[in-house]
Short mmCIF file of C-alpha atoms in Angstrom, two decimals:
data_model
loop_
_atom_site.label_atom_id
_atom_site.label_comp_id
_atom_site.label_asym_id
_atom_site.label_seq_id
_atom_site.Cartn_x
_atom_site.Cartn_y
_atom_site.Cartn_z
CA VAL A 1 -17.33 -40.91 -14.12
CA GLY A 2 -14.19 -41.12 -11.87
CA PRO A 3 -12.82 -43.84 -9.71
CA ASP A 4 -16.17 -44.79 -8.13
CA LEU A 5 -18.01 -45.11 -11.54
CA SER A 6 -20.97 -42.47 -10.47
CA SER A 7 -23.23 -42.21 -13.43
CA SER A 8 -25.53 -39.43 -14.53
CA SER A 9 -28.37 -38.96 -17.44
CA ALA A 10 -27.10 -37.60 -20.69
CA ARG A 11 -29.32 -35.69 -23.43
CA TRP A 12 -28.25 -36.14 -27.40
CA LEU A 13 -27.10 -33.12 -29.08
CA ALA A 14 -25.54 -34.33 -32.33
CA PRO A 15 -23.62 -37.69 -33.47
CA THR A 16 -20.45 -36.29 -31.71
CA GLN A 17 -22.14 -34.48 -28.91
CA VAL A 18 -23.80 -35.15 -25.46
CA LEU A 19 -24.68 -33.15 -22.71
CA CYS A 20 -24.71 -34.75 -19.17
CA ALA A 21 -24.69 -33.20 -15.53
CA PHE A 22 -21.54 -34.00 -13.63
CA PRO A 23 -22.53 -36.14 -10.69
CA SER A 24 -21.87 -35.45 -7.01
CA MET A 25 -18.67 -36.94 -5.80
CA SER A 26 -16.77 -37.13 -2.53
CA LEU A 27 -13.05 -35.71 -2.76
CA ALA A 28 -10.32 -35.03 -0.32
CA ALA A 29 -8.39 -33.03 -3.02
CA THR A 30 -8.33 -32.14 -6.72
CA THR A 31 -8.16 -35.28 -8.79
CA ALA A 32 -8.20 -36.64 -12.09
CA ALA A 33 -11.57 -38.32 -13.57
CA GLN A 34 -12.29 -40.31 -16.52
CA VAL A 35 -15.65 -39.75 -18.19
CA TYR A 36 -17.32 -42.70 -20.07
CA VAL A 37 -20.49 -43.03 -22.01
CA THR A 38 -23.00 -45.42 -23.13
CA ASN A 39 -25.90 -45.63 -25.43
CA ASN A 40 -27.54 -48.87 -23.32
CA GLY A 41 -26.44 -48.56 -20.16
CA VAL A 42 -24.31 -51.53 -20.36
CA GLU A 43 -21.40 -51.16 -22.66
CA PHE A 44 -19.32 -48.04 -22.19
CA SER A 45 -16.59 -46.32 -24.29
CA SER A 46 -13.14 -47.85 -24.01
CA ASP A 47 -10.58 -46.41 -21.90
CA ASP A 48 -8.80 -45.19 -25.44
CA GLY A 49 -12.18 -43.34 -25.90
CA GLY A 50 -12.44 -41.30 -22.55
CA VAL A 51 -11.93 -38.11 -21.51
CA THR A 52 -10.14 -36.96 -18.58
CA VAL A 53 -11.31 -33.97 -16.49
CA ALA A 54 -10.16 -32.27 -13.30
CA VAL A 55 -12.47 -32.26 -10.44
CA VAL A 56 -12.37 -29.68 -7.75
CA GLY A 57 -14.06 -30.28 -4.57
CA ARG A 58 -16.53 -27.50 -4.04
CA THR A 59 -15.70 -27.40 -0.22
CA SER A 60 -12.54 -25.50 -1.19
CA THR A 61 -11.71 -22.45 1.10
CA PHE A 62 -10.06 -19.54 -0.54
CA ALA A 63 -8.10 -16.28 0.74
CA VAL A 64 -8.26 -13.29 -1.60
CA SER A 65 -5.90 -10.41 -1.31
CA PRO A 66 -6.56 -7.66 -1.46
CA ASN A 67 -10.29 -7.84 -1.55
CA HIS A 68 -10.86 -4.43 -2.82
CA GLY A 69 -9.36 -2.18 -5.66
CA SER A 70 -9.98 0.73 -8.16
CA THR A 71 -12.55 1.06 -10.38
CA ALA A 72 -10.30 1.78 -13.07
CA GLY A 73 -9.09 -1.92 -12.68
CA GLY A 74 -5.76 -3.11 -13.09
CA THR A 75 -5.33 -4.44 -9.21
CA PRO A 76 -3.28 -7.62 -9.06
CA VAL A 77 -5.30 -10.15 -6.96
CA ARG A 78 -3.92 -13.26 -5.37
CA ILE A 79 -6.04 -15.82 -4.56
CA MET A 80 -4.89 -18.89 -2.06
CA THR A 81 -6.58 -22.21 -3.08
CA ARG A 82 -7.15 -25.49 -1.44
CA ARG A 83 -8.26 -28.43 -3.44
CA PHE A 84 -7.52 -26.41 -6.81
CA PRO A 85 -4.99 -27.51 -9.51
CA SER A 86 -1.69 -26.40 -8.39
CA SER A 87 -0.39 -25.00 -11.72
CA GLY A 88 -1.96 -24.15 -15.17
CA THR A 89 -4.26 -21.81 -16.24
CA ALA A 90 -7.37 -20.46 -15.02
CA TYR A 91 -10.13 -17.66 -15.04
CA CYS A 92 -11.25 -15.03 -12.50
CA ARG A 93 -14.93 -13.82 -13.24
CA PHE A 94 -16.13 -10.65 -11.43
CA ASP A 95 -19.87 -9.82 -11.01
CA GLY A 96 -20.58 -12.81 -12.93
CA SER A 97 -19.80 -11.44 -16.31
CA LEU A 98 -16.53 -9.94 -16.60
CA THR A 99 -14.05 -12.91 -17.21
CA VAL A 100 -10.25 -12.40 -17.18
CA PRO A 101 -7.37 -14.90 -17.54
CA ALA A 102 -5.61 -15.94 -14.69
CA THR A 103 -2.41 -18.14 -13.67
CA VAL A 104 -1.91 -20.91 -11.09
CA ALA A 105 1.33 -21.86 -9.62
CA ASP A 106 1.97 -23.62 -6.25
CA ARG A 107 -2.10 -23.14 -5.62
CA LEU A 108 -1.83 -19.42 -5.88
CA VAL A 109 -3.91 -17.86 -8.47
CA ARG A 110 -3.00 -14.73 -10.06
CA CYS A 111 -5.61 -12.28 -11.95
CA VAL A 112 -5.76 -8.49 -12.66
CA THR A 113 -9.24 -6.85 -12.12
CA PRO A 114 -11.19 -5.35 -15.00
CA PRO A 115 -12.53 -1.96 -14.79
CA HIS A 116 -15.77 -1.99 -13.03
CA GLY A 117 -18.04 0.76 -11.27
CA PRO A 118 -18.39 1.12 -7.43
CA ALA A 119 -19.74 -2.01 -5.98
CA SER A 120 -19.25 -5.14 -4.06
CA VAL A 121 -19.37 -7.98 -6.37
CA THR A 122 -18.82 -11.50 -6.38
CA LEU A 123 -15.65 -13.15 -7.60
CA GLU A 124 -15.47 -16.59 -9.08
CA LEU A 125 -12.82 -19.21 -10.36
CA SER A 126 -12.67 -21.64 -13.12
CA THR A 127 -10.12 -23.91 -14.55
CA ASP A 128 -11.93 -24.20 -17.90
CA GLY A 129 -14.35 -21.04 -18.33
CA ALA A 130 -17.48 -23.31 -18.01
CA PHE A 131 -17.49 -24.43 -14.45
CA TRP A 132 -17.33 -21.81 -11.74
CA MET A 133 -16.83 -21.75 -8.27
CA THR A 134 -17.91 -18.64 -6.05
CA LEU A 135 -15.55 -17.28 -3.45
CA ASP A 136 -17.26 -16.46 -0.18
CA THR A 137 -15.20 -13.15 -0.06
CA PRO A 138 -16.90 -10.59 -2.45
CA PHE A 139 -14.55 -8.05 -4.01
CA GLU A 140 -14.90 -4.20 -3.66
CA PHE A 141 -14.65 -2.07 -6.44
CA ALA A 142 -13.95 1.85 -5.16
CA PRO A 143 -13.01 4.99 -6.45
CA PRO A 144 -9.26 5.36 -5.89
CA PRO A 145 -7.71 8.18 -3.52
CA THR A 146 -6.33 11.27 -5.15
CA VAL A 147 -3.39 13.50 -3.85
CA SER A 148 -2.99 17.20 -4.62
CA GLY A 149 -0.40 18.70 -2.30
CA MET A 150 1.96 17.87 0.31
CA ASP A 151 3.70 20.05 3.50
CA PRO A 152 6.44 20.42 4.24
CA ALA A 153 8.36 19.56 0.94
CA PHE A 154 11.55 18.60 2.67
CA GLY A 155 12.99 17.13 5.64
CA GLY A 156 16.06 15.75 7.35
CA VAL A 157 17.67 12.39 6.05
CA ASN A 158 17.23 11.31 9.60
CA GLY A 159 13.56 10.95 9.25
CA GLY A 160 10.56 11.92 11.52
CA THR A 161 9.09 14.74 9.23
CA ALA A 162 5.29 14.69 9.56
CA ILE A 163 4.49 14.97 5.88
CA GLY A 164 0.83 16.36 5.32
CA VAL A 165 -0.59 15.09 2.41
CA THR A 166 -3.86 16.63 1.15
CA GLY A 167 -6.33 15.08 -1.66
CA THR A 168 -9.43 13.12 -1.49
CA GLY A 169 -10.68 9.76 -0.27
CA LEU A 170 -7.56 9.65 2.12
CA GLY A 171 -9.39 8.33 5.02
CA ARG A 172 -9.24 4.90 3.36
CA VAL A 173 -5.56 4.98 2.80
CA ALA A 174 -3.54 1.82 4.68
CA LEU A 175 -0.23 2.53 3.43
CA CYS A 176 1.92 5.44 2.78
CA GLN A 177 5.40 5.23 1.23
CA VAL A 178 8.29 7.62 0.76
CA GLY A 179 10.70 6.43 -1.59
CA GLY A 180 9.42 3.34 -1.72
CA VAL A 181 9.60 2.61 2.03
CA ALA A 182 6.61 2.51 4.22
CA ALA A 183 5.97 5.62 6.23
CA SER A 184 3.99 5.36 9.74
CA ILE A 185 0.44 7.22 9.23
CA VAL A 186 -0.41 9.22 12.23
CA ALA A 187 -3.59 10.78 11.22
CA ALA A 188 -5.98 10.59 8.21
CA ASN A 189 -9.64 11.75 7.21
CA GLU A 190 -11.08 12.23 4.07
CA THR A 191 -9.12 15.23 2.53
CA ARG A 192 -5.82 15.37 4.59
CA MET A 193 -3.44 12.72 5.93
CA VAL A 194 0.12 12.88 7.75
CA CYS A 195 2.87 10.13 7.64
CA LEU A 196 6.02 10.50 9.01
CA SER A 197 9.00 10.38 6.80
CA PRO A 198 11.22 7.23 7.15
CA ARG A 199 14.96 7.56 7.67
CA ARG A 200 17.17 7.57 4.52
CA LEU A 201 20.74 7.14 4.37
CA GLU A 202 21.68 10.03 1.77
CA ALA A 203 19.89 13.24 0.49
CA GLY A 204 18.01 13.37 -2.59
CA HIS A 205 14.11 13.20 -4.21
CA ALA A 206 11.78 10.61 -3.00
CA SER A 207 8.30 9.96 -4.39
CA VAL A 208 5.23 9.93 -1.97
CA ARG A 209 2.38 7.39 -2.92
CA VAL A 210 -0.32 6.10 -1.20
CA SER A 211 -2.43 3.05 -1.26
CA THR A 212 -5.84 1.43 0.14
CA ASN A 213 -4.89 -1.98 -0.44
CA GLY A 214 -0.97 -2.26 -0.81
CA ALA A 215 -1.47 -2.86 -4.28
CA ASP A 216 -2.58 0.04 -6.27
CA PHE A 217 -0.70 3.20 -5.47
CA VAL A 218 -1.64 6.79 -6.31
CA ARG A 219 1.45 9.17 -6.70
CA GLY A 220 -0.02 12.27 -8.21
CA GLY A 221 3.68 13.58 -8.97
CA LEU A 222 4.49 14.27 -5.26
CA ALA A 223 8.20 14.35 -4.47
CA PHE A 224 9.69 14.63 -0.81
CA VAL A 225 13.27 16.00 -0.94
CA TYR A 226 15.77 14.85 1.78
CA VAL A 227 17.97 17.14 3.14
CA PRO A 228 21.03 16.58 5.28
CA THR A 229 20.18 17.21 8.94
CA PRO A 230 21.63 20.38 10.59
CA ARG A 231 23.56 20.60 13.26
CA ILE A 232 24.49 23.44 15.61
CA THR A 233 27.67 23.26 17.36
CA ALA A 234 27.99 26.96 18.70
CA LEU A 235 26.02 30.05 19.95
CA TRP A 236 27.35 33.52 19.98
CA PRO A 237 26.74 35.52 22.11
CA PRO A 238 26.30 32.71 24.83
CA SER A 239 24.17 34.53 26.81
CA GLY A 240 21.84 37.80 26.78
CA PRO A 241 19.17 39.73 28.84
CA GLU A 242 15.94 38.34 30.05
CA ARG A 243 14.15 41.26 28.18
CA GLY A 244 15.39 39.57 24.83
CA GLY A 245 16.54 41.50 21.65
CA THR A 246 19.93 39.70 21.59
CA VAL A 247 20.99 38.84 17.82
CA LEU A 248 22.17 35.33 18.26
CA SER A 249 24.03 33.57 15.84
CA LEU A 250 23.54 29.89 15.35
CA MET A 251 26.67 28.24 13.89
CA GLY A 252 27.43 24.79 12.62
CA VAL A 253 26.66 22.77 9.47
CA HIS A 254 24.32 21.86 6.75
CA MET A 255 22.34 25.25 7.20
CA MET A 256 20.03 25.12 4.29
CA GLN A 257 18.62 28.47 2.82
CA ALA A 258 14.52 27.98 3.04
CA GLY A 259 11.46 29.48 3.53
CA GLY A 260 10.69 27.80 6.94
CA LEU A 261 13.74 29.10 8.73
CA ALA A 262 13.00 29.59 12.66
CA CYS A 263 14.67 29.41 15.99
CA ARG A 264 12.71 27.71 19.00
CA PHE A 265 13.69 28.78 22.68
CA GLY A 266 12.43 26.51 25.33
CA GLY A 267 10.53 23.29 25.59
CA SER A 268 9.57 20.97 22.49
CA THR A 269 5.85 22.05 22.61
CA ALA A 270 4.62 25.40 21.28
CA ALA A 271 3.20 26.10 24.49
CA ALA A 272 6.44 25.52 26.61
CA ALA A 273 8.27 27.23 23.63
CA SER A 274 8.87 30.67 21.98
CA ILE A 275 9.35 30.47 18.07
CA VAL A 276 10.90 33.21 16.05
CA ALA A 277 11.94 33.77 12.44
CA ALA A 278 15.55 33.32 11.42
CA SER A 279 17.67 34.68 8.78
CA TRP A 280 20.13 32.54 6.64
CA ILE A 281 23.86 34.04 6.41
CA SER A 282 25.67 31.01 5.27
CA ASN A 283 25.40 27.07 5.19
CA ASN A 284 27.47 27.62 8.59
CA THR A 285 25.38 30.25 10.20
CA VAL A 286 21.90 31.57 10.99
CA LYS A 287 20.75 34.21 12.94
CA CYS A 288 17.61 35.47 14.84
CA VAL A 289 16.42 37.52 17.86
CA THR A 290 15.96 36.03 21.39
CA PRO A 291 12.62 36.69 22.70
CA ALA A 292 11.98 37.80 26.22
CA ALA A 293 12.16 35.06 28.73
CA MET A 294 12.85 33.68 32.36
CA PRO A 295 16.56 34.11 33.62
CA GLY A 296 18.63 30.79 33.15
CA GLY A 297 19.71 28.23 30.61
CA THR A 298 17.55 27.19 27.74
CA THR A 299 17.67 25.20 24.80
CA VAL A 300 17.78 26.42 21.39
CA ALA A 301 16.36 24.59 18.23
CA LEU A 302 16.66 25.56 14.57
CA SER A 303 14.04 24.59 11.88
CA LEU A 304 14.60 24.75 8.23
CA ASN A 305 10.95 23.66 7.30
CA GLY A 306 8.98 25.09 10.00
CA ALA A 307 8.11 21.60 11.18
CA ASP A 308 11.38 19.94 12.36
CA PHE A 309 13.52 21.34 14.75
CA TYR A 310 17.12 20.20 15.36
CA GLU A 311 18.55 21.22 18.93
CA SER A 312 21.83 22.98 19.56
CA GLU A 313 24.49 21.04 21.21
CA VAL A 314 24.84 24.09 23.67
CA ASP A 315 22.34 26.00 25.78
CA PHE A 316 21.71 30.11 25.66
CA THR A 317 21.36 31.73 29.07
CA PHE A 318 19.06 34.49 29.79
CA HIS A 319 20.19 36.83 32.52
#
């Protein structure tokens, strides 16, 4: 066998078939080897009668991405290889028995996982379905997360809305996407996670989906709605008594009628601010009643969803 003419014993099976063990070979890369047979140890089959096989070094190294996926199967797996055929067909085998077809291009093997119960299993590669190479990295099958709710349901196109997603298995989520764009995850446990909506150029619906591995995504029918960012350009009256009770009109643009309308007086944190309910008048006007406050100028901000606040371009003065 091969360029160094290594030999091994063979067992006769039939007039047209023998069984032999492939000898050990020292290889720096995948190579083709010619196989010859003999009946007497002296005379070997001719070149025309030989069989060519691909020999892959056992010391090949591999990188698997992702290394875990859904128990439902369907996870696209990519395996970076060395000393493996650079093109053609191949096979992946999970847990020693579940074989699926694979493709090879530029030393990248691609296959799709079969369904499997929760477990960490072996992953093997083969070029012919007979000889298998076991990868050092096992593949883990795990139940996918579920999503069942979201709050708030909308936010401004400038992004930054803290979207709370509820469900199960969310502590394992590695990626949150809103409208196909990655959203930063700021908190997560098994039943709730929070991700920040990315900026978007225009208003509209955007699907929210999560993934534990960047390959399998769970959507759950959730859609976040981007709305134009409100802008407050004027307050009337511009001042009122420190005891509160002033009916204040906030005037500007993109003041959408929504259940979360609120005015915030003072700082950007709940401890430093007073938040009161607001009433929608039109897309240009919202009204609220001032709380009691210390004398002096203070910022006024408007929220449409009870979570995001947009500050006025002018302050209100308590006297």
